[in-house]
Coordinates of C-alpha atoms in Angstrom, one line a residue:
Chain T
X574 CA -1.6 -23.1 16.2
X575 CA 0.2 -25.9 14.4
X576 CA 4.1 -25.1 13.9
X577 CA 4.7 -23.6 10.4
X578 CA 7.9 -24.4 9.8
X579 CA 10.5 -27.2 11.5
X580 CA 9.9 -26.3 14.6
X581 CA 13.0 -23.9 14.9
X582 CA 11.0 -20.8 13.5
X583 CA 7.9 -20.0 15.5
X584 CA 5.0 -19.0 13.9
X585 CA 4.9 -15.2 14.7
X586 CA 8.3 -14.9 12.6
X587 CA 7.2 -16.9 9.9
X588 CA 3.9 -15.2 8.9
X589 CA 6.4 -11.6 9.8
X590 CA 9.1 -12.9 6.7
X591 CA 5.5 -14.1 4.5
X592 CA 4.2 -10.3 5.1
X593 CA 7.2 -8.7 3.8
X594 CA 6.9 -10.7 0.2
X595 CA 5.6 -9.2 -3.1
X596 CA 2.4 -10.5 -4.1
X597 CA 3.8 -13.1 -6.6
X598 CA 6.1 -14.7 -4.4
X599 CA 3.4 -14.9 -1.5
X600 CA 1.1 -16.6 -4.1
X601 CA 3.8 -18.8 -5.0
X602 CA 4.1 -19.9 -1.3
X603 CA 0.6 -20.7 -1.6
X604 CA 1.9 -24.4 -2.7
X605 CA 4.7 -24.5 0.1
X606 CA 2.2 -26.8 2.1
X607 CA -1.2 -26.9 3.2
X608 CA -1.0 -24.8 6.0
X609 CA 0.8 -22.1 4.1
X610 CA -2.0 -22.5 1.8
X611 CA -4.7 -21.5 4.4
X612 CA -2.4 -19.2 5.5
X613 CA -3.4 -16.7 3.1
X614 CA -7.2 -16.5 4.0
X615 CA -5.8 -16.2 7.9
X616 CA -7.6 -12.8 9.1
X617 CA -4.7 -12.3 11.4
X618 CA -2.3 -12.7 8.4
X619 CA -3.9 -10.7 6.0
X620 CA -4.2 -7.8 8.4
X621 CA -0.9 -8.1 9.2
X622 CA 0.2 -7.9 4.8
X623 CA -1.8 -4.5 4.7
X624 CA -0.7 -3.0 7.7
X625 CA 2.9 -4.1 6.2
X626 CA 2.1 -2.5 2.6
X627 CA 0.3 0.4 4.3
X628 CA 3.7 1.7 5.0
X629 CA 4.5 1.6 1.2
X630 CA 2.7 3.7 -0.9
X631 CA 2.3 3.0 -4.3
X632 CA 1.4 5.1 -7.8
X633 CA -0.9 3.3 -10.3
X634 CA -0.3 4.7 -14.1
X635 CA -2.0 4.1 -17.0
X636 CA 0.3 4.5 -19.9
X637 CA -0.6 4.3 -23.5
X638 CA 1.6 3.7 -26.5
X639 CA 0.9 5.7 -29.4
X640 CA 2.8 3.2 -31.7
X641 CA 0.8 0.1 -30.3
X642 CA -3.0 1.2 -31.2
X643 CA -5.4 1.3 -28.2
X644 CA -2.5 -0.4 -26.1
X645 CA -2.6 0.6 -22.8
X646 CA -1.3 -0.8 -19.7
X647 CA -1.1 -0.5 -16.0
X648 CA 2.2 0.5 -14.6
X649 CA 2.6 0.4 -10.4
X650 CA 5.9 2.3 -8.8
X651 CA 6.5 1.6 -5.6
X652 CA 9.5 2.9 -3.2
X653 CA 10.9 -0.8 -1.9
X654 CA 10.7 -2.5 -6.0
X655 CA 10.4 0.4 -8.4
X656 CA 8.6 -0.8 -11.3
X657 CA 6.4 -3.2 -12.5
X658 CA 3.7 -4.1 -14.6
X659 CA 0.1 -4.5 -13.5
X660 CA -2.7 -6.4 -15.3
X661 CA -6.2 -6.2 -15.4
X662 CA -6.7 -8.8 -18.4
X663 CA -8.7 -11.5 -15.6
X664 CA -11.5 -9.0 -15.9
X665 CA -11.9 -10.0 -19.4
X666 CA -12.7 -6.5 -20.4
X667 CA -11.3 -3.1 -21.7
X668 CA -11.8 -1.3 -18.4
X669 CA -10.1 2.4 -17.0
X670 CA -9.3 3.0 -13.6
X671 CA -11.8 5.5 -11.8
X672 CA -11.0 5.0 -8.2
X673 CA -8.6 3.6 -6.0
X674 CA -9.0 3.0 -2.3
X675 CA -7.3 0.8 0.3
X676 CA -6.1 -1.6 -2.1
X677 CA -9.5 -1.7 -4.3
X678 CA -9.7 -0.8 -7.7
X679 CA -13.1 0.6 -9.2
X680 CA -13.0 -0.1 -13.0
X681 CA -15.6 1.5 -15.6
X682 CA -15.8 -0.7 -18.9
X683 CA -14.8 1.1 -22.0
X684 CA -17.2 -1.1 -24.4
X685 CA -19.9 -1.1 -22.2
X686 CA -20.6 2.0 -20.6
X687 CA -22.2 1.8 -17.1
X688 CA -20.7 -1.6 -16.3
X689 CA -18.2 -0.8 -13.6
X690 CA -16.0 -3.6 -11.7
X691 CA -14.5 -3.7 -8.2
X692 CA -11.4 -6.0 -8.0
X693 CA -8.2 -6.7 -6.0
X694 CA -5.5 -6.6 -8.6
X695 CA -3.5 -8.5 -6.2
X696 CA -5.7 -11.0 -5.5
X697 CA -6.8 -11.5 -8.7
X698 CA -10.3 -11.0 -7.1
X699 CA -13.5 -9.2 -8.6
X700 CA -16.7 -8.2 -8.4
X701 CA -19.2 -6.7 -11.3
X702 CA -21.5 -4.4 -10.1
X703 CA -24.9 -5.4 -10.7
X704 CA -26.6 -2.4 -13.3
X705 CA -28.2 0.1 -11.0
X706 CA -32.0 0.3 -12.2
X707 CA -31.7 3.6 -13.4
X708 CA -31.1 3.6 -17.3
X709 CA -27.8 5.4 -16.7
X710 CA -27.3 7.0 -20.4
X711 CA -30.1 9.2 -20.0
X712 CA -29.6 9.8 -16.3
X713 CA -26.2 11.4 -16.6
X714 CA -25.1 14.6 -18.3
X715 CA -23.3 15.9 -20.4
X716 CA -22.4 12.7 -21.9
X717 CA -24.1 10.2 -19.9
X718 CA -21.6 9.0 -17.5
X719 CA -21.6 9.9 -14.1
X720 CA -19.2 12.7 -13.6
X721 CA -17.7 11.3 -9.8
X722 CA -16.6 8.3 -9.4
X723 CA -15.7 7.2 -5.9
X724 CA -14.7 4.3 -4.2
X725 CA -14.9 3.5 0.0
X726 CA -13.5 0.7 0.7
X727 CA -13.7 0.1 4.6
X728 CA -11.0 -2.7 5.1
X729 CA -11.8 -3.1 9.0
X730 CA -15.7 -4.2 8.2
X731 CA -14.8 -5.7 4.8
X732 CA -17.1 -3.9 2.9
X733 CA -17.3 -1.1 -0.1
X734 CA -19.2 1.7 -1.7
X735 CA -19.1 2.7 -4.8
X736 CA -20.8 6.4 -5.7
X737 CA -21.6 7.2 -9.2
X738 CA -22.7 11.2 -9.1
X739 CA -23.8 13.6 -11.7
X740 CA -25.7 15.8 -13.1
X741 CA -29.8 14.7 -13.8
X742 CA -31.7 15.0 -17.4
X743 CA -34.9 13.0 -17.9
X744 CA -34.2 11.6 -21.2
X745 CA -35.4 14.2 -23.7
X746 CA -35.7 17.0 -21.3
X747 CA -33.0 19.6 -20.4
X748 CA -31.0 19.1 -17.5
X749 CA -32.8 19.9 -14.3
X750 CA -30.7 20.9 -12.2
X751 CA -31.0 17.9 -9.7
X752 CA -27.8 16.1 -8.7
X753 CA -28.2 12.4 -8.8
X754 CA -26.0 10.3 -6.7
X755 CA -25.9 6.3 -6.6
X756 CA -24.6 4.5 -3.8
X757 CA -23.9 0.8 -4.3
X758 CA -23.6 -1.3 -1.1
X759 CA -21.4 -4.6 -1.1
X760 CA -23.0 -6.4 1.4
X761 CA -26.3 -5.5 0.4
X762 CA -25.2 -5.7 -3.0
X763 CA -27.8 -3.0 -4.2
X764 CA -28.0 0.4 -5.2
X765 CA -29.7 3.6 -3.4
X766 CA -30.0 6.5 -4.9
X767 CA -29.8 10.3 -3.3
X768 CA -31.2 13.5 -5.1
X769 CA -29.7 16.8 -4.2
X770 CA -29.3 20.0 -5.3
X771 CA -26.2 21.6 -6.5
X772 CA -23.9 22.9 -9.2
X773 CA -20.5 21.9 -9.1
X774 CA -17.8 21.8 -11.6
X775 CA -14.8 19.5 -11.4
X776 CA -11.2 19.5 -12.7
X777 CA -9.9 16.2 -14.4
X778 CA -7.6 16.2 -11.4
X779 CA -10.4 16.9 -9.2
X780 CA -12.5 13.5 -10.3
X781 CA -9.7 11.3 -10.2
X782 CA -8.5 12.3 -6.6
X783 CA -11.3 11.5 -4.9
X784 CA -10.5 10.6 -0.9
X785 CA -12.0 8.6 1.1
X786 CA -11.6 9.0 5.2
X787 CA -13.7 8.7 8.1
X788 CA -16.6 7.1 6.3
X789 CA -16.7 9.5 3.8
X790 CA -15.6 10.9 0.3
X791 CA -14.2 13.7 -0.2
X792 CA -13.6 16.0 -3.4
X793 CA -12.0 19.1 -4.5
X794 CA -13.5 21.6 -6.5
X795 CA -13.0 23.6 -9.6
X796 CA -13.2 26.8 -7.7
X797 CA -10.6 24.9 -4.8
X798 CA -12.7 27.1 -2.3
X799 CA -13.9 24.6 -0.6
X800 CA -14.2 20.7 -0.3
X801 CA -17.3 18.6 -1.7
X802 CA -17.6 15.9 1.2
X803 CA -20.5 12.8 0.7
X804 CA -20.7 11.6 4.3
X805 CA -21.5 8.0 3.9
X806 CA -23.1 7.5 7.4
X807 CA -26.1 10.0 7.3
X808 CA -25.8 9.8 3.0
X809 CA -25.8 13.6 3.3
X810 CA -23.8 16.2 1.4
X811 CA -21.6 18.8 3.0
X812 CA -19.2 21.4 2.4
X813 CA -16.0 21.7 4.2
X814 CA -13.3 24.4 4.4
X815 CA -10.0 24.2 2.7
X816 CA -6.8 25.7 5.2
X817 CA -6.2 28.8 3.7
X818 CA -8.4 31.9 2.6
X819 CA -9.1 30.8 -1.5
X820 CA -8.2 34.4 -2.3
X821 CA -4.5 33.7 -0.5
X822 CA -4.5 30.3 -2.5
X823 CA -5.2 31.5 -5.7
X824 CA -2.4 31.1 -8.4
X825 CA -1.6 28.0 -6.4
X826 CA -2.8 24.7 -8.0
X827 CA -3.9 22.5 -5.0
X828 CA -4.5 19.0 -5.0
X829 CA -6.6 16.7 -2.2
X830 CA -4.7 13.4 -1.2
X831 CA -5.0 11.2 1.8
X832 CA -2.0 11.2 4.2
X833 CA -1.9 8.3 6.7
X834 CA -5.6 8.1 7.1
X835 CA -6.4 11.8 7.1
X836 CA -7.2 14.2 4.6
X837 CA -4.2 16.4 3.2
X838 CA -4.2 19.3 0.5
X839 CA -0.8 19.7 -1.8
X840 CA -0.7 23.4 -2.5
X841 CA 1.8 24.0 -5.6
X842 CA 3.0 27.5 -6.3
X843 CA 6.0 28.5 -8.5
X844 CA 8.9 28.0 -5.9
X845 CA 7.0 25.8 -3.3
X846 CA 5.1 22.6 -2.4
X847 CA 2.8 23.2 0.9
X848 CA 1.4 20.2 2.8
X849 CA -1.5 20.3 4.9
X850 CA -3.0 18.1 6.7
X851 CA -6.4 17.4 8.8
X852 CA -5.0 16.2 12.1
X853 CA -8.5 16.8 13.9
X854 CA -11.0 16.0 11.5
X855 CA -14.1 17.1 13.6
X856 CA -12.8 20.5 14.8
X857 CA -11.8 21.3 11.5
X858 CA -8.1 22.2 12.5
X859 CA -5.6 21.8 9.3
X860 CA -1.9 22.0 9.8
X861 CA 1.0 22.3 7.5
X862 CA 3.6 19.7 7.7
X863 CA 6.2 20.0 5.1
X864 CA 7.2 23.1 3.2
X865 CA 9.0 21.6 0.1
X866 CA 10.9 23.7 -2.0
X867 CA 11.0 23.5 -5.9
X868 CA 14.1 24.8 -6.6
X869 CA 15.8 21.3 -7.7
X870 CA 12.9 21.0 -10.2
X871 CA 12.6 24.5 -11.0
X872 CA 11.6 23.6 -14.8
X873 CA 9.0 20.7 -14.1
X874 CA 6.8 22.6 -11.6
X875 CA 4.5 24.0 -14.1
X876 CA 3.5 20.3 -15.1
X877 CA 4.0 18.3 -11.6
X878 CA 1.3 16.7 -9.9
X879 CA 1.5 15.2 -6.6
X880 CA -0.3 11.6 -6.5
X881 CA -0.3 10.1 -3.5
X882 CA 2.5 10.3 -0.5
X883 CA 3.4 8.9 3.1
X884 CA 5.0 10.4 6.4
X885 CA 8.1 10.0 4.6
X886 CA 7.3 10.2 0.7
X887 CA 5.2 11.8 -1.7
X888 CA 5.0 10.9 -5.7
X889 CA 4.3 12.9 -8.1
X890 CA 3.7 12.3 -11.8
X891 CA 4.6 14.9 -14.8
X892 CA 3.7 14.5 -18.6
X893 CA 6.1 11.7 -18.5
X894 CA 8.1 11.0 -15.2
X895 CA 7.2 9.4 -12.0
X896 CA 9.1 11.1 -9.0
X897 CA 9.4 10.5 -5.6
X898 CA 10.1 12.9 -2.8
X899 CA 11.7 11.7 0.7
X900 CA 10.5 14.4 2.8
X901 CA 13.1 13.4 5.7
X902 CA 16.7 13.2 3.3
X903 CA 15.1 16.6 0.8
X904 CA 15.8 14.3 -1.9
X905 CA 13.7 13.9 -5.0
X906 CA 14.6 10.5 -7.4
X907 CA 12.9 9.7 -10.8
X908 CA 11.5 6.7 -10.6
X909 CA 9.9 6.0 -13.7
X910 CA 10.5 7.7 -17.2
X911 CA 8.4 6.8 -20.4
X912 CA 10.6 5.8 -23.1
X913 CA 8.4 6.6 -26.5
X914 CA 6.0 9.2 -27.2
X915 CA 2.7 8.9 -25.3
X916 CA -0.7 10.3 -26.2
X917 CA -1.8 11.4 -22.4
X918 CA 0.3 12.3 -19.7
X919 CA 1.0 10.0 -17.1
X920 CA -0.7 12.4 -14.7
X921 CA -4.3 12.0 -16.1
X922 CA -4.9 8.7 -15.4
X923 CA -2.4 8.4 -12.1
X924 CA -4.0 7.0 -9.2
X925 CA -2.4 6.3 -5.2
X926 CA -2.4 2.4 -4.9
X927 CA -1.3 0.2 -2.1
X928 CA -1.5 -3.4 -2.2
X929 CA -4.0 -5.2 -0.1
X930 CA -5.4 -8.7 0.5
X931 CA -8.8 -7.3 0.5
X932 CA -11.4 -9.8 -0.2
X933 CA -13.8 -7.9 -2.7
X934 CA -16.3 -10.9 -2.6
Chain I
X473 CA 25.2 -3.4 40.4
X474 CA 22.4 -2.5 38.0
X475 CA 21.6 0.6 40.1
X476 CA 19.6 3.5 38.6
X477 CA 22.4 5.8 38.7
X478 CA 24.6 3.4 36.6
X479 CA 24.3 4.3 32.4
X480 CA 25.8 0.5 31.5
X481 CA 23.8 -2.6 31.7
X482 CA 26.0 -6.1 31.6
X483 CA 24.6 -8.6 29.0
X484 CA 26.0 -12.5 29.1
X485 CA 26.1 -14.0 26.1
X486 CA 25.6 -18.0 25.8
X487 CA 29.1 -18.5 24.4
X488 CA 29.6 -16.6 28.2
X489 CA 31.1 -12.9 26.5
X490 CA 29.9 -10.2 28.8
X491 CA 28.7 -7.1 26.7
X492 CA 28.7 -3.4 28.8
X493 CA 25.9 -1.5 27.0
X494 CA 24.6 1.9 26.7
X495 CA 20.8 1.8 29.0
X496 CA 19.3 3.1 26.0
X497 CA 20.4 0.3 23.8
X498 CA 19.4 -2.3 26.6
X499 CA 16.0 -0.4 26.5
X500 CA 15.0 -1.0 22.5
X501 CA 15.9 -5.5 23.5
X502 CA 12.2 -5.4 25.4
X503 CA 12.7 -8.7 26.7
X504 CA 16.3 -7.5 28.1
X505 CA 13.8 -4.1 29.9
X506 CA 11.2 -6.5 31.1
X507 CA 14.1 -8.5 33.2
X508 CA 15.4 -5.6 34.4
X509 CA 11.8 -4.1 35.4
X510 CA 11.1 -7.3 37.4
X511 CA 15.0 -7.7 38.7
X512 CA 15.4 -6.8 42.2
X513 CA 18.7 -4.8 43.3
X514 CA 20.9 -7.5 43.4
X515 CA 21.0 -8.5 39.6
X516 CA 24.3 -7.5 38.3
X517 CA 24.8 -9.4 35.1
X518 CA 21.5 -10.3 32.2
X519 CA 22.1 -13.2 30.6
X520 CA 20.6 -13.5 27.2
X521 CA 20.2 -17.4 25.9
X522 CA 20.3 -17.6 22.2
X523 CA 22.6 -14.7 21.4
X524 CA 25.9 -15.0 20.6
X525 CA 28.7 -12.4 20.8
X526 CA 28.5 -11.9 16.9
X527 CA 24.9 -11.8 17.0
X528 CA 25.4 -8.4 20.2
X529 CA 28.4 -7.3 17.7
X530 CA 25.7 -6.9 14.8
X531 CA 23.4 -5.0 17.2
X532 CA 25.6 -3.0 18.3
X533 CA 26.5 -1.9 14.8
X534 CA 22.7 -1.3 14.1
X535 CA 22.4 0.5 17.2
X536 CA 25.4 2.9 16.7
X537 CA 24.1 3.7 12.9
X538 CA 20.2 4.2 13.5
X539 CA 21.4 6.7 16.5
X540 CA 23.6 8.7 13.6
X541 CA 20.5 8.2 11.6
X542 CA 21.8 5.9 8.8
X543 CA 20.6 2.9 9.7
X544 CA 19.6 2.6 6.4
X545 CA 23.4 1.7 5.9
X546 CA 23.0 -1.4 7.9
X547 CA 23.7 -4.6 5.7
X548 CA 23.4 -8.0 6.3
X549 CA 24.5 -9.0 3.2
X550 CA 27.7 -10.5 3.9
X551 CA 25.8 -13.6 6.5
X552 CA 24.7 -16.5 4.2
X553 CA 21.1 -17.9 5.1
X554 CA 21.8 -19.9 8.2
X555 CA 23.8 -17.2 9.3
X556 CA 20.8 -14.7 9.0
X557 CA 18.0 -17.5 10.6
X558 CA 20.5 -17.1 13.5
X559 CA 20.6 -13.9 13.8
X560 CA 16.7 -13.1 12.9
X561 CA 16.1 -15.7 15.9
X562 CA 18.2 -13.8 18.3
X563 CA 16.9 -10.3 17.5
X564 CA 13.4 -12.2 17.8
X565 CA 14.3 -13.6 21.4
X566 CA 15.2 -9.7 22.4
X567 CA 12.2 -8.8 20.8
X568 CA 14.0 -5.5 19.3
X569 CA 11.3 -4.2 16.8
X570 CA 12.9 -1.9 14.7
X571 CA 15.6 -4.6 13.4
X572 CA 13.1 -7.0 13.4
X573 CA 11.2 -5.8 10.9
X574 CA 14.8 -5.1 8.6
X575 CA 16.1 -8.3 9.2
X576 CA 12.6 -10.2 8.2
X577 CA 12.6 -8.2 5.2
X578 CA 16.0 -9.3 4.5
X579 CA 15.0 -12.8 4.6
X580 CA 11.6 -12.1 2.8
X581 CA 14.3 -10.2 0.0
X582 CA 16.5 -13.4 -0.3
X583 CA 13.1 -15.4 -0.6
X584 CA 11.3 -13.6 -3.2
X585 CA 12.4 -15.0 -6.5
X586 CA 13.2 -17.9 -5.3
X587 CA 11.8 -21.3 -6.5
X588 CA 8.8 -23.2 -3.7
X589 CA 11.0 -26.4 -3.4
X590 CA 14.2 -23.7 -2.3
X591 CA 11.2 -21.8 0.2
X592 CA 10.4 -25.5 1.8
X593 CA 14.3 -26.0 2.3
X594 CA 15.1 -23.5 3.8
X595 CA 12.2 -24.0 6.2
X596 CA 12.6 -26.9 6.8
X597 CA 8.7 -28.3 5.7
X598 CA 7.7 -31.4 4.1
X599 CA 5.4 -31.3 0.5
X600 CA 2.3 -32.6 2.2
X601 CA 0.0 -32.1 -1.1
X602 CA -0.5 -34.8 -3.1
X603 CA 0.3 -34.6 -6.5
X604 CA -3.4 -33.6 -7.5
X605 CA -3.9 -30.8 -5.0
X606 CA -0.7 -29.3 -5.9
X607 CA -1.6 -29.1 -9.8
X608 CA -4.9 -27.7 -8.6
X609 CA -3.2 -24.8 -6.8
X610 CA -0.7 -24.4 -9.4
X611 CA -2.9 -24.0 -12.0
X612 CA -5.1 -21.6 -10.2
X613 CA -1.8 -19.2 -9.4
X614 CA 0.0 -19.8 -12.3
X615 CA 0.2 -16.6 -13.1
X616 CA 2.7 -16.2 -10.1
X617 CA 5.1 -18.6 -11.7
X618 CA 5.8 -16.1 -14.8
X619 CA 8.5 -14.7 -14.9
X620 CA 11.7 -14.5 -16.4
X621 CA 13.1 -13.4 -13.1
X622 CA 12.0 -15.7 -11.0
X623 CA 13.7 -19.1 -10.0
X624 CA 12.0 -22.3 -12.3
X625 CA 10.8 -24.8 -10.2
X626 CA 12.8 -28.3 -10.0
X627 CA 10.5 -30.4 -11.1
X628 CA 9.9 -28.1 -14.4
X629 CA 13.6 -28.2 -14.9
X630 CA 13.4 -31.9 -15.5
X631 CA 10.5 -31.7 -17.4
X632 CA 12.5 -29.7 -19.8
X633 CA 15.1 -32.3 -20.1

């Protein structure tokens, strides 16, 4: 490989210092020189940025101004920078954030309902997903939007799916009880579509933390007794058991969230925060890893919702604070605060985020 | 002698300092463990090229916090930029992972809001666009040249002159 620098820095370390910048400043060093410029498409390089920004997680909140009409804008809180803004203007639409996963973004147009966009926000990257044949406002019910959302993005295969899943009613007819699911496939770029049968309820919560982890989605429940899983392999639905006996759980809120590539449940009681995680995913054998007292934030439990966490941190997101917990030092650190009155709480539309150099297209 | 039974390894700096360290600081420099590995019996004294004795002083520093667990507290602020190259290239030659990765963040840190003609200087590269290609690129990624907190570029400074 040609030297990257003057000969005194050798490669390895110069792509090492590259991997370690924030986005801007690596685009920036896009115009360094030409081979920094293909730099940036290297596969070796890029792999090496998201295994770097694996390691810090990052919340994505939407935060809307009640002064500014139908203002709203991103806001991204990491643990190395803190704050900063996040755009979505080079879609050119009015779009909210249904899913996040590995870096990707799945975006549902406000204006246009059942127009949904897959993009990079770091790269600036996008795709719009072609309209599913279906007709989709007389597909799903109630209200004609499909009640999951979910996003697997597979960054090892460069490839997506995006699964749109509700509730069936032939236009005109009462609903039927059928459970529709679309699939879109990025390197097909099509849809397939899955019938099933079931009857499931979701909390707000529950829709936006939707997990994805060996090749499939997961989802919580409104009755938290078990896990909704869409195994993306065989496209079958299953059902898979949560740690603890639901009648032990109950009164505890519990929340699913992905821990280092496995599947992890947040219980939340008065005094404590109790985190599990799926070490063995095929033999089904759950472990607690942290039990995280409350005491500290005695008075924000009630309204505390934990978004998306690390070996080492977890954030969580209240009506209008972003905190961070270091599990290792027991310290908890506001990290964000909103300054004016907001109409939502930064919880509802709170997503885990880590930046990526996925290629969407 | 470098015999199992001894705890100190003897590291030669290239300014000739000899350094007595702990095994299990010797053991984290994996090009230091891979001479030892291949020595035979008779190698008393490593010498490491391309460290100096301020560069061992440093990782000894390191060493002594991340074993109390705070190497968090470990600053390099106080080298300037040639100062930290040096050192970065040292810890690179010992291949010592852990302060590797802090001391390329420290440089990636210093780099970040920094302007692309400061970037080329301190690497050391030549502009090879021409003047097209690079208004091509810059227009494409001007959105990561807004900023208030990031460094103008020189050529817009004159412009604004």
């Amino acid at each position: 490989m040609e030297k990257l620098g003057d000969g005194i820095f050798p490669d390895e370390v110069v792509m090492q210092i590259l991997a370690r910048l924030p986005v801007k400043s690596l685009f920036r060093s896009k115009t360094v020189c030409k081979l920094w410029y293909k730099l940036t498409f290297d596969k070796y390089f890029i792999q090496l940025y998201n295994d770097v920004s694996r390691k810090n997680p990052m919340i994505l909140v939407e935060i809307s101004d009640s002064l500014l009409e139908c203002k709203s804008s991103l806001i991204c809180v990491d643990n190395l920078r803190g704050v900063f803004e996040f755009s979505l203007n080079f879609l050119n639409d009015r779009v909210k954030v249904r899913a996040s996963c590995n870096g990707l973004l799945c975006c549902s147009s406000i204006p246009d309902m059942g127009v949904y966009y897959v993009c990079n926000p770091v790269t600036r990257e996008f795709r719009l997903l072609p309209k599913s044949r279906e007709r989709p406002v007389t597909r799903f019910y109630p209200d004609g939007e499909a009640t999951l959302v979910g996003l697997a993005c597979d960054p090892a295969f460069q490839k997506f799916n995006v699964v749109l899943a509700g509730s069936h009613r032939t236009f005109g007819h009462r609903p039927d009880g059928k459970f529709i699911c679309l699939v879109f496939d990025s390197e097909l770029n099509k849809w397939r579509k899955l019938i099933s049968f079931q009857d499931e309820h979701f909390t707000h919560m529950n829709k936006n933390q939707v997990v994805f982890v060996n090749n499939a989605l997961h989802w919580l429940t409104v009755s938290s007794s078990y896990i909704l899983v869409l195994d993306l392999s065989c496209d079958i639905w299953k059902k898979m058991s949560l740690p603890y006996d639901p009648i032990y759980g109950a009164g505890n809120r519990t929340y699913l969230l992905e821990l280092d590539g496995c599947l992890s449940v947040i219980q939340i009681s008065e005094a404590w925060m109790i985190i599990w995680v799926l070490k063995d995913y095929w033999k089904d054998e759950w472990s607690v890893v942290d039990k995280v007292s409350l005491r500290c934030i005695r008075g924000m439990v009630p309204g505390i919702f934990p978004i998306s966490q690390t070996s080492e941190y977890v954030f969580l997101a209240t009506h209008k604070q972003v905190l961070v917990y270091h599990r290792r030092s027991q310290v908890w650190k506001e990290m964000y605060s909103v300054k004016y009155s907001s109409t939502l709480p930064l919880w509802f539309s709170a997503h885990a985020y880590r930046s990526t150099m996925f290629s969407c297209n | 002698m470098a015999s199992s039974s001894s705890n100190l390894i003897s590291l030669k700096t290239s300014d000739g300092t000899v350094f007595k360290v702990e095994r299990a600081l010797a053991k984290t420099m994996k090009t230091v463990q891979a001479i030892i590995e291949e020595a035979d019996a008779n190698i008393y004294m490593i010498p490491i090229h391309n460290v100096f004795s301020h560069h061992m002083d440093m990782i000894i520093d390191y060493y002594k916090l991340s074993v109390a667990g705070k190497s968090k507290e470990f600053s390099v602020e106080k080298l300037d930029n040639d100062e930290l190259k040096d050192f970065l290239l040292a810890v690179h030659y010992l291949n010592m992972e852990d302060l590797f990765e802090v001391l390329t963040q420290a440089v990636a840190d210093r780099l970040e809001k920094k302007s692309v003609g400061y970037v080329r200087k301190y690497f050391g590269i030549e502009n090879d666009f021409t003047p097209e290609e690079y208004a091509a690129i810059r227009k494409k990624n001007d959105w990561a040249f807004k900023g208030d907190d990031i460094e103008p570029e020189e050529d817009e400074e004159k412009q604004e002159e």
